[in-house]
Amino acid sequence: MESTPVNQTSPSVLISVLCNAMKDLPQDKSIGLLIVHIENFDRLVSAFGHRMGGNLISTLATRLRETIRARDVAMRISDSKFAVIVNGAHNDGHLMLAAGKMSQTLEQPVTLGDHNVAAASRCGMAMSPQHTTSAEELLQHAETALLAAVENNTAYELYSKEKSNDIADALGLEIELDLAIARGEFELHYQPKISTESLTPCGAEALIRWHNPNRGLISPDIFIPMADRTGRIEPITRFVLNSALREAADWPTHWGELSVAINVTPTVIDQVDLPGMILGALGMWGAEAARLFVEITEGAIMANPEASLQVLKELRDLDVHVSIDDFGTGYSSLAYFKNIPADELKIDKSFVVNMLEDAGDEQIVRAVIELARSFGLAVTAEGVEDAKTASALGSLGCDRLQGYYYSRPLPQQAFIAWLDDFAQTPVADNSRS
Ligand code: C2E
Ligand code: CA
Ligand code: CA
């Protein structure tokens, strides 16, 4: 039987293929994503030219296709990278086996003109739902695992959270982080929050992105905790605060002024004069304090309750809104909770994404909404990925919704276009179903 060719596509096409594969996934099965990098591809092209490079890639693509099963998908996502989607994997052993087989096949010699050459490949792997239920994150995690393979000089690595911390350290990202602001490598993306009352946007969360010239996009889950641990979070927070206030001033006002939320880490609360920094930035951009939300995780507050309570109180005295992020994951006791000066609770996406299938998650969501009600706080649910979840949350009394169903985080210009589009089109047509 003739096997399907390996098409060249972009990472965004890969993400949408992954999304579809995840939707159709049986309950007890997993999806594995393998990112295979041909490390010596550029060198081989320099030595043998582009035409030979093309021959090499098509030979490798054919071999890759022959190694995987008919129901798996192989794609070329850049000059020297392939992605393989393993559909219905049983466990991580299954992925390891696939990766081992692939690396063996790929390193068999290839004849280019008069020469025999060998491709040097490495592979990073991640699984859904074990590591994440988001297609975008699955790709990030597989890329992180690929970095781990480079770092450990192994043929393949499976993603783990601990590994991603180690990698950030080992890669010497600290030094690159120091230069990143000056080099303009950071950018904010904005994800809208929708009011369940008016069904229109009421604000957006600013989420940082780092375009590293050597390593591509690095997830904030890797570099923010590292920046926090190594005393580098203050300039990043200042950048985020100033950029968010500056860019929010240019947003369209179809529904009045939208709020803008920034995230802060435990160290910022502990060691930075956050109220002073915010006061300065508000003055510089002529922004209303009430427009700004500061998100701090429940875990960060619990790490240092006294200092957090003091800083949060000062922020609220300025009229800035305080949101407790990832609520439900931080084990705060009710005794502390009643004293936390806050305006909003954000229910962590880990409870929201599966709330329709998992009765326990639904109970937690219900309980957080009731708790917020009784303390007079608003509730935002993050991780709203479909219409059914959005309407269930509306019925439970959740005030604001945020998630891929409405929009992924978007760069400034795309976010403005999204808002304009939303103003033109009824709500149901604005969502990604
Ligand atoms: P977070 O504050 O909990 O942000 C929400 C994360 O969920 C974002 O990931 C967002 O892209 C993702 N998300 C949004 N909607 C959905 C959805 O429907 N489904 C799923 N599965 N995920 C969704 P992102 O942008 O990768 O950020 C990860 C974390 O990095 C953030 O988690 C936050 O803790 C941190 N972070 C991001 N930007 C900043 C920043 O500027 N400063 C600080 N201190 N931390 C930041
Ligand atoms: Ca947040
Ligand atoms: Ca969260």
Short mmCIF file of C-alpha atoms and ligand atoms in Angstrom, two decimals:
data_model
loop_
_atom_site.label_atom_id
_atom_site.label_comp_id
_atom_site.label_asym_id
_atom_site.label_seq_id
_atom_site.Cartn_x
_atom_site.Cartn_y
_atom_site.Cartn_z
CA MET A 1 0.00 0.00 0.00
CA GLU A 2 1.26 3.49 -0.90
CA SER A 3 1.81 5.46 2.35
CA THR A 4 0.48 9.03 2.77
CA PRO A 5 3.12 11.67 2.02
CA VAL A 6 4.52 13.82 4.83
CA ASN A 7 3.22 17.33 4.17
CA GLN A 8 5.03 20.50 5.09
CA THR A 9 2.86 22.71 7.29
CA SER A 10 3.18 25.35 9.98
CA PRO A 11 2.98 24.93 13.77
CA SER A 12 -0.48 26.57 13.72
CA VAL A 13 -1.80 23.90 11.34
CA LEU A 14 -0.27 21.27 13.61
CA ILE A 15 -2.14 22.82 16.56
CA SER A 16 -5.47 22.61 14.75
CA VAL A 17 -4.81 18.98 13.71
CA LEU A 18 -3.99 18.23 17.36
CA CYS A 19 -7.19 19.95 18.51
CA ASN A 20 -9.25 17.69 16.24
CA ALA A 21 -7.38 14.56 17.31
CA MET A 22 -7.97 15.48 20.98
CA LYS A 23 -11.68 16.03 20.40
CA ASP A 24 -12.13 12.52 18.98
CA LEU A 25 -10.01 10.84 21.65
CA PRO A 26 -11.62 7.86 23.46
CA GLN A 27 -11.75 8.30 27.29
CA ASP A 28 -9.06 5.74 28.12
CA LYS A 29 -6.60 6.70 25.37
CA SER A 30 -3.90 9.34 25.02
CA ILE A 31 -2.42 11.41 22.25
CA GLY A 32 1.35 11.55 22.00
CA LEU A 33 3.21 14.34 20.22
CA LEU A 34 6.79 13.79 19.10
CA ILE A 35 8.87 16.66 17.76
CA VAL A 36 11.82 15.29 15.82
CA HIS A 37 14.68 17.66 15.02
CA ILE A 38 17.34 16.84 12.43
CA GLU A 39 20.21 18.57 14.16
CA ASN A 40 22.80 18.45 11.40
CA PHE A 41 20.40 19.49 8.63
CA ASP A 42 21.82 23.02 8.21
CA ARG A 43 25.36 21.67 8.10
CA LEU A 44 24.45 19.07 5.50
CA VAL A 45 22.73 21.73 3.37
CA SER A 46 25.82 23.96 3.58
CA ALA A 47 28.00 21.03 2.52
CA PHE A 48 25.81 19.50 -0.21
CA GLY A 49 23.49 22.32 -1.28
CA HIS A 50 19.74 22.85 -1.10
CA ARG A 51 18.76 20.30 -3.72
CA MET A 52 20.56 17.51 -1.87
CA GLY A 53 19.10 18.84 1.38
CA GLY A 54 15.66 18.44 -0.20
CA ASN A 55 16.46 14.84 -1.20
CA LEU A 56 17.65 14.10 2.32
CA ILE A 57 14.49 15.45 3.91
CA SER A 58 12.22 13.52 1.56
CA THR A 59 14.13 10.29 2.27
CA LEU A 60 13.82 10.91 6.01
CA ALA A 61 10.14 11.78 5.64
CA THR A 62 9.47 8.51 3.81
CA ARG A 63 11.28 6.55 6.51
CA LEU A 64 9.38 8.33 9.24
CA ARG A 65 6.09 7.60 7.51
CA GLU A 66 7.03 3.92 7.22
CA THR A 67 7.88 3.68 10.92
CA ILE A 68 4.56 4.95 12.22
CA ARG A 69 1.15 3.29 12.14
CA ALA A 70 -1.51 4.19 9.58
CA ARG A 71 -3.59 6.08 12.14
CA ASP A 72 -0.65 8.24 13.25
CA VAL A 73 0.15 11.53 11.51
CA ALA A 74 3.55 12.85 10.44
CA MET A 75 4.12 16.46 9.33
CA ARG A 76 7.12 18.60 8.56
CA ILE A 77 6.76 21.78 10.61
CA SER A 78 9.98 23.59 9.66
CA ASP A 79 13.06 23.01 7.49
CA SER A 80 14.55 20.57 9.96
CA LYS A 81 11.66 19.53 12.22
CA PHE A 82 8.99 16.87 11.97
CA ALA A 83 5.97 16.39 14.19
CA VAL A 84 4.44 12.98 14.72
CA ILE A 85 1.04 12.59 16.34
CA VAL A 86 0.60 9.18 17.95
CA ASN A 87 -3.15 8.64 18.06
CA GLY A 88 -4.57 6.51 20.86
CA ALA A 89 -1.31 5.82 22.72
CA HIS A 90 -1.75 3.53 25.74
CA ASN A 91 0.99 4.94 27.97
CA ASP A 92 4.36 6.67 27.90
CA GLY A 93 6.14 3.36 27.24
CA HIS A 94 4.36 3.27 23.91
CA LEU A 95 5.80 6.71 23.03
CA MET A 96 9.31 5.73 24.14
CA LEU A 97 9.11 2.71 21.90
CA ALA A 98 7.97 4.83 18.94
CA ALA A 99 10.75 7.37 19.56
CA GLY A 100 13.41 4.66 19.80
CA LYS A 101 12.25 3.08 16.56
CA MET A 102 12.21 6.44 14.80
CA SER A 103 15.66 7.49 15.87
CA GLN A 104 17.08 4.14 14.76
CA THR A 105 15.46 4.41 11.34
CA LEU A 106 16.41 8.05 10.82
CA GLU A 107 20.08 7.52 11.54
CA GLN A 108 20.55 4.85 8.86
CA PRO A 109 22.90 6.30 6.19
CA VAL A 110 21.41 8.23 3.26
CA THR A 111 23.21 8.51 -0.08
CA LEU A 112 23.63 12.11 -1.25
CA GLY A 113 25.42 12.16 -4.63
CA ASP A 114 28.64 10.23 -4.07
CA HIS A 115 28.46 10.41 -0.31
CA ASN A 116 26.85 8.46 2.45
CA VAL A 117 25.67 10.74 5.25
CA ALA A 118 23.80 10.10 8.48
CA ALA A 119 21.15 12.39 9.92
CA ALA A 120 21.50 13.20 13.62
CA SER A 121 18.04 13.38 15.12
CA ARG A 122 16.66 14.18 18.55
CA CYS A 123 13.12 13.94 19.78
CA GLY A 124 10.97 15.62 22.45
CA MET A 125 7.68 14.05 23.52
CA ALA A 126 4.58 15.04 25.46
CA MET A 127 1.21 13.41 26.06
CA SER A 128 -2.37 14.51 26.44
CA PRO A 129 -4.25 14.35 28.77
CA GLN A 130 -1.31 13.39 31.09
CA HIS A 131 0.65 16.63 30.59
CA THR A 132 -2.05 19.00 29.35
CA THR A 133 -5.40 19.09 27.60
CA SER A 134 -4.44 22.07 25.43
CA ALA A 135 -2.99 21.51 21.97
CA GLU A 136 -0.86 24.63 22.18
CA GLU A 137 0.65 23.55 25.49
CA LEU A 138 1.21 20.03 24.19
CA LEU A 139 3.41 21.50 21.46
CA GLN A 140 5.23 23.72 23.98
CA HIS A 141 5.83 20.73 26.27
CA ALA A 142 7.18 18.57 23.44
CA GLU A 143 9.52 21.44 22.47
CA THR A 144 10.62 21.73 26.10
CA ALA A 145 11.33 18.00 26.17
CA LEU A 146 13.36 18.43 22.98
CA LEU A 147 15.48 21.06 24.77
CA ALA A 148 15.94 18.55 27.60
CA ALA A 149 17.20 15.96 25.09
CA VAL A 150 19.76 18.50 23.78
CA GLU A 151 20.78 19.36 27.31
CA ASN A 152 21.10 15.73 28.45
CA ASN A 153 22.55 14.60 25.11
CA THR A 154 19.96 11.87 24.79
CA ALA A 155 18.11 10.72 21.66
CA TYR A 156 14.70 11.41 23.15
CA GLU A 157 13.06 12.76 26.30
CA LEU A 158 9.53 12.76 27.64
CA TYR A 159 8.22 16.03 29.11
CA SER A 160 7.97 16.52 32.86
CA LYS A 161 7.43 19.68 34.89
CA GLU A 162 10.63 19.15 36.90
CA LYS A 163 12.59 18.82 33.69
CA SER A 164 11.28 22.15 32.45
CA ASN A 165 12.65 23.87 35.58
CA ASP A 166 16.01 22.13 35.21
CA ILE A 167 16.22 23.12 31.59
CA ALA A 168 15.58 26.76 32.27
CA ASP A 169 18.53 26.64 34.68
CA ALA A 170 20.79 24.54 32.53
CA LEU A 171 20.27 26.52 29.36
CA GLY A 172 21.71 29.60 30.94
CA LEU A 173 18.49 31.40 30.20
CA GLU A 174 19.26 33.83 33.02
CA ILE A 175 21.76 35.74 30.96
CA GLU A 176 19.54 35.79 27.93
CA LEU A 177 16.68 37.01 30.11
CA ASP A 178 18.78 39.96 31.23
CA LEU A 179 19.13 41.03 27.62
CA ALA A 180 15.61 40.22 26.51
CA ILE A 181 13.96 43.49 27.53
CA ALA A 182 16.67 45.62 25.96
CA ARG A 183 16.48 43.60 22.77
CA GLY A 184 12.68 43.92 22.60
CA GLU A 185 12.12 40.16 22.73
CA PHE A 186 9.10 40.33 25.05
CA GLU A 187 5.60 40.96 23.82
CA LEU A 188 2.22 40.93 25.51
CA HIS A 189 -0.69 38.92 24.25
CA TYR A 190 -4.21 39.73 25.44
CA GLN A 191 -6.98 37.27 26.20
CA PRO A 192 -10.49 38.71 26.54
CA LYS A 193 -12.76 38.25 29.53
CA ILE A 194 -16.47 38.11 28.68
CA SER A 195 -19.23 39.29 31.02
CA THR A 196 -21.93 36.64 31.42
CA GLU A 197 -24.45 39.40 32.08
CA SER A 198 -23.96 41.45 28.90
CA LEU A 199 -22.24 38.69 26.84
CA THR A 200 -19.71 41.30 25.72
CA PRO A 201 -16.01 41.75 26.49
CA CYS A 202 -15.32 43.51 29.79
CA GLY A 203 -11.55 43.23 30.01
CA ALA A 204 -8.45 41.29 29.06
CA GLU A 205 -5.56 39.52 30.75
CA ALA A 206 -2.05 40.43 29.59
CA LEU A 207 0.11 37.30 29.12
CA ILE A 208 3.79 37.67 28.32
CA ARG A 209 5.54 35.99 25.37
CA TRP A 210 9.28 35.67 24.87
CA HIS A 211 10.57 35.37 21.33
CA ASN A 212 14.10 34.14 21.96
CA PRO A 213 16.20 34.58 18.80
CA ASN A 214 18.02 31.25 19.28
CA ARG A 215 15.37 29.07 20.79
CA GLY A 216 12.08 30.39 19.43
CA LEU A 217 9.08 30.96 21.64
CA ILE A 218 9.75 30.13 25.30
CA SER A 219 6.72 29.48 27.51
CA PRO A 220 6.14 31.82 30.48
CA ASP A 221 5.71 28.63 32.53
CA ILE A 222 9.47 28.14 32.09
CA PHE A 223 10.94 31.62 32.31
CA ILE A 224 8.63 33.37 34.81
CA PRO A 225 9.30 30.94 37.70
CA MET A 226 12.99 31.11 36.81
CA ALA A 227 12.99 34.93 36.72
CA ASP A 228 11.21 34.87 40.06
CA ARG A 229 13.76 32.49 41.62
CA THR A 230 16.79 34.37 40.33
CA GLY A 231 15.92 37.97 41.13
CA ARG A 232 14.96 38.98 37.61
CA ILE A 233 11.22 39.48 37.94
CA GLU A 234 11.14 43.21 38.76
CA PRO A 235 12.11 44.57 35.32
CA ILE A 236 9.81 42.05 33.65
CA THR A 237 6.88 43.13 35.82
CA ARG A 238 7.64 46.78 35.09
CA PHE A 239 7.71 46.02 31.36
CA VAL A 240 4.37 44.15 31.56
CA LEU A 241 2.70 46.88 33.62
CA ASN A 242 3.83 49.72 31.37
CA SER A 243 3.14 47.91 28.10
CA ALA A 244 -0.30 46.81 29.27
CA LEU A 245 -1.35 50.32 30.31
CA ARG A 246 0.10 51.87 27.14
CA GLU A 247 -1.52 49.35 24.80
CA ALA A 248 -4.87 49.26 26.62
CA ALA A 249 -5.18 53.00 25.91
CA ASP A 250 -5.51 52.12 22.21
CA TRP A 251 -8.26 49.52 22.58
CA PRO A 252 -11.63 50.34 21.00
CA THR A 253 -14.36 51.44 23.43
CA HIS A 254 -17.39 49.65 21.96
CA TRP A 255 -18.45 48.63 25.48
CA GLY A 256 -16.75 51.38 27.48
CA GLU A 257 -13.22 51.05 28.77
CA LEU A 258 -12.08 47.43 29.12
CA SER A 259 -10.11 46.46 32.21
CA VAL A 260 -6.58 45.12 31.83
CA ALA A 261 -5.07 42.49 34.15
CA ILE A 262 -1.43 41.79 34.85
CA ASN A 263 0.08 38.83 36.75
CA VAL A 264 2.49 39.20 39.65
CA THR A 265 4.65 36.59 41.41
CA PRO A 266 5.40 36.04 45.13
CA THR A 267 8.75 37.85 44.89
CA VAL A 268 7.13 40.96 43.45
CA ILE A 269 4.79 41.05 46.43
CA ASP A 270 7.65 40.39 48.83
CA GLN A 271 10.52 42.46 47.52
CA VAL A 272 9.25 45.11 45.13
CA ASP A 273 7.38 48.29 45.96
CA LEU A 274 4.47 47.22 43.77
CA PRO A 275 2.06 49.98 44.86
CA GLY A 276 4.77 52.57 44.13
CA MET A 277 5.56 51.01 40.76
CA ILE A 278 1.88 50.97 39.82
CA LEU A 279 1.28 54.54 40.95
CA GLY A 280 4.19 55.71 38.78
CA ALA A 281 2.96 53.78 35.74
CA LEU A 282 -0.65 55.00 36.10
CA GLY A 283 0.65 58.58 36.18
CA MET A 284 2.93 58.03 33.20
CA TRP A 285 0.16 56.64 30.96
CA GLY A 286 -2.68 58.72 32.38
CA ALA A 287 -4.61 55.54 33.19
CA GLU A 288 -7.40 55.11 35.76
CA ALA A 289 -6.39 52.87 38.66
CA ALA A 290 -9.80 51.17 38.55
CA ARG A 291 -9.04 49.93 35.06
CA LEU A 292 -6.15 47.80 36.29
CA PHE A 293 -6.47 44.30 37.78
CA VAL A 294 -3.53 42.69 39.54
CA GLU A 295 -3.67 38.87 39.54
CA ILE A 296 -1.83 37.01 42.27
CA THR A 297 -2.14 33.29 42.81
CA GLU A 298 -3.72 31.89 45.92
CA GLY A 299 -0.49 29.90 46.46
CA ALA A 300 1.62 33.08 46.39
CA ILE A 301 -0.57 34.72 49.00
CA MET A 302 -0.35 31.67 51.24
CA ALA A 303 3.46 31.60 50.87
CA ASN A 304 3.61 34.89 52.76
CA PRO A 305 0.19 35.85 54.06
CA GLU A 306 1.14 38.88 56.16
CA ALA A 307 3.14 40.69 53.48
CA SER A 308 0.58 39.80 50.79
CA LEU A 309 -2.35 41.09 52.79
CA GLN A 310 -0.56 44.39 53.38
CA VAL A 311 0.37 44.89 49.70
CA LEU A 312 -3.07 43.89 48.45
CA LYS A 313 -4.67 46.32 50.86
CA GLU A 314 -2.43 49.13 49.58
CA LEU A 315 -3.37 48.27 45.99
CA ARG A 316 -7.06 48.43 46.80
CA ASP A 317 -6.54 51.75 48.59
CA LEU A 318 -5.22 53.05 45.26
CA ASP A 319 -8.44 51.77 43.60
CA VAL A 320 -6.63 48.98 41.74
CA HIS A 321 -8.59 45.71 41.53
CA VAL A 322 -7.13 42.58 43.06
CA SER A 323 -7.79 39.10 41.61
CA ILE A 324 -6.91 35.84 43.30
CA ASP A 325 -5.60 33.63 40.50
CA ASP A 326 -5.67 29.83 40.21
CA PHE A 327 -8.20 29.75 43.01
CA GLY A 328 -8.83 26.27 44.37
CA THR A 329 -5.22 25.10 44.06
CA GLY A 330 -3.62 26.91 47.00
CA TYR A 331 -5.27 25.32 50.05
CA SER A 332 -5.96 28.63 51.76
CA SER A 333 -7.85 28.20 54.96
CA LEU A 334 -11.13 30.03 55.30
CA ALA A 335 -9.71 31.83 58.33
CA TYR A 336 -7.13 33.56 56.11
CA PHE A 337 -9.40 33.83 53.17
CA LYS A 338 -11.89 36.05 54.96
CA ASN A 339 -9.15 38.65 55.47
CA ILE A 340 -7.79 38.73 51.92
CA PRO A 341 -8.52 42.12 50.37
CA ALA A 342 -9.70 41.13 46.89
CA ASP A 343 -12.29 41.97 44.26
CA GLU A 344 -12.31 38.81 42.18
CA LEU A 345 -11.59 35.08 42.32
CA LYS A 346 -10.35 33.31 39.20
CA ILE A 347 -11.26 29.64 39.16
CA ASP A 348 -8.28 27.65 37.96
CA LYS A 349 -8.63 26.16 34.49
CA SER A 350 -7.80 22.69 35.81
CA PHE A 351 -11.30 22.60 37.38
CA VAL A 352 -13.06 24.27 34.45
CA VAL A 353 -11.85 22.32 31.41
CA ASN A 354 -13.45 19.03 32.50
CA MET A 355 -16.28 20.28 34.69
CA LEU A 356 -18.97 18.83 32.42
CA GLU A 357 -17.46 15.34 32.56
CA ASP A 358 -16.10 15.34 36.10
CA ALA A 359 -18.66 15.70 38.89
CA GLY A 360 -15.89 16.51 41.41
CA ASP A 361 -14.62 19.41 39.30
CA GLU A 362 -18.15 20.70 38.86
CA GLN A 363 -18.66 20.60 42.64
CA ILE A 364 -15.49 22.65 43.15
CA VAL A 365 -16.56 25.24 40.58
CA ARG A 366 -19.99 25.48 42.23
CA ALA A 367 -18.41 25.82 45.70
CA VAL A 368 -15.97 28.55 44.60
CA ILE A 369 -18.80 30.56 43.04
CA GLU A 370 -20.86 30.26 46.23
CA LEU A 371 -17.87 31.18 48.37
CA ALA A 372 -17.20 34.25 46.24
CA ARG A 373 -20.86 35.26 46.45
CA SER A 374 -20.89 35.07 50.22
CA PHE A 375 -17.78 37.28 50.43
CA GLY A 376 -19.07 39.75 47.83
CA LEU A 377 -16.39 38.90 45.26
CA ALA A 378 -16.80 38.56 41.49
CA VAL A 379 -15.81 35.26 39.84
CA THR A 380 -13.97 34.69 36.57
CA ALA A 381 -13.60 31.17 35.16
CA GLU A 382 -10.45 30.57 33.09
CA GLY A 383 -10.03 27.71 30.62
CA VAL A 384 -13.51 27.96 29.05
CA GLU A 385 -13.03 25.91 25.90
CA ASP A 386 -16.56 25.30 24.59
CA ALA A 387 -20.09 26.72 24.45
CA LYS A 388 -21.59 24.13 26.82
CA THR A 389 -19.10 24.95 29.56
CA ALA A 390 -19.71 28.69 29.00
CA SER A 391 -23.45 28.30 29.43
CA ALA A 392 -23.10 25.97 32.44
CA LEU A 393 -20.87 28.56 34.13
CA GLY A 394 -23.39 31.30 33.32
CA SER A 395 -26.16 29.28 34.95
CA LEU A 396 -24.02 28.68 38.05
CA GLY A 397 -23.68 32.45 38.47
CA CYS A 398 -20.11 32.96 37.26
CA ASP A 399 -19.60 36.64 36.34
CA ARG A 400 -16.86 36.50 33.70
CA LEU A 401 -15.52 33.90 31.31
CA GLN A 402 -12.08 33.58 29.76
CA GLY A 403 -10.79 30.83 27.49
CA TYR A 404 -10.04 29.50 24.05
CA TYR A 405 -13.78 29.30 23.30
CA TYR A 406 -13.79 33.09 22.95
CA SER A 407 -10.19 33.65 21.94
CA ARG A 408 -6.64 32.55 22.53
CA PRO A 409 -4.32 35.26 23.85
CA LEU A 410 -3.63 37.57 20.87
CA PRO A 411 -0.98 40.18 20.08
CA GLN A 412 -2.16 43.81 20.34
CA GLN A 413 -3.18 44.37 16.71
CA ALA A 414 -4.96 41.02 16.43
CA PHE A 415 -6.70 41.67 19.77
CA ILE A 416 -7.98 45.04 18.53
CA ALA A 417 -9.23 43.36 15.34
CA TRP A 418 -10.93 40.67 17.45
CA LEU A 419 -12.72 43.34 19.51
CA ASP A 420 -13.87 45.18 16.38
CA ASP A 421 -15.06 41.91 14.93
CA PHE A 422 -16.93 41.03 18.12
CA ALA A 423 -18.72 44.39 17.96
CA GLN A 424 -19.92 43.53 14.43
CA THR A 425 -20.97 39.91 14.94
CA PRO A 426 -23.39 38.25 17.37
CA VAL A 427 -21.72 36.45 20.26
CA ALA A 428 -22.25 32.89 19.03
CA ASP A 429 -20.35 33.64 15.82
CA ASN A 430 -17.41 35.06 17.68
CA SER A 431 -16.51 31.91 19.48
CA ARG A 432 -14.34 29.09 18.31
CA SER A 433 -16.51 26.04 18.69
P1 C2E B 1 -2.29 31.98 34.27
O1 C2E B 1 -2.17 33.33 34.89
O2 C2E B 1 -3.14 30.98 34.97
O3 C2E B 1 -2.80 32.24 32.79
C1 C2E B 1 -3.72 31.43 32.12
C2 C2E B 1 -3.04 30.48 31.19
O4 C2E B 1 -4.04 29.64 30.62
C3 C2E B 1 -2.37 31.18 30.00
O5 C2E B 1 -1.21 30.42 29.67
C4 C2E B 1 -3.43 31.05 28.92
O6 C2E B 1 -2.90 31.12 27.61
C5 C2E B 1 -3.99 29.69 29.22
N1 C2E B 1 -5.36 29.54 28.74
C6 C2E B 1 -6.25 30.51 28.47
N2 C2E B 1 -7.42 30.01 28.06
C7 C2E B 1 -7.28 28.66 28.06
C8 C2E B 1 -8.16 27.58 27.71
O7 C2E B 1 -9.32 27.76 27.32
N3 C2E B 1 -7.67 26.33 27.86
C9 C2E B 1 -6.40 26.09 28.28
N4 C2E B 1 -6.00 24.82 28.38
N5 C2E B 1 -5.54 27.09 28.60
C10 C2E B 1 -5.98 28.36 28.50
P2 C2E B 1 0.18 31.13 29.35
O8 C2E B 1 -0.05 32.40 28.59
O9 C2E B 1 1.06 30.07 28.77
O10 C2E B 1 0.70 31.54 30.77
C11 C2E B 1 1.06 30.57 31.70
C12 C2E B 1 1.32 31.18 33.05
O11 C2E B 1 2.49 32.00 33.02
C13 C2E B 1 0.20 32.10 33.52
O12 C2E B 1 -0.83 31.31 34.06
C14 C2E B 1 0.94 32.94 34.54
O13 C2E B 1 1.06 32.25 35.75
C15 C2E B 1 2.31 33.07 33.93
N6 C2E B 1 2.42 34.37 33.22
C16 C2E B 1 2.08 34.68 31.96
N7 C2E B 1 2.35 35.97 31.69
C17 C2E B 1 2.86 36.50 32.82
C18 C2E B 1 3.34 37.80 33.21
O14 C2E B 1 3.30 38.77 32.44
N8 C2E B 1 3.82 37.94 34.48
C19 C2E B 1 3.81 36.91 35.37
N9 C2E B 1 4.29 37.14 36.60
N10 C2E B 1 3.36 35.68 35.06
C20 C2E B 1 2.89 35.48 33.80
CA CA B 2 -3.49 34.92 35.52
CA CA B 3 -4.43 29.52 36.02
#
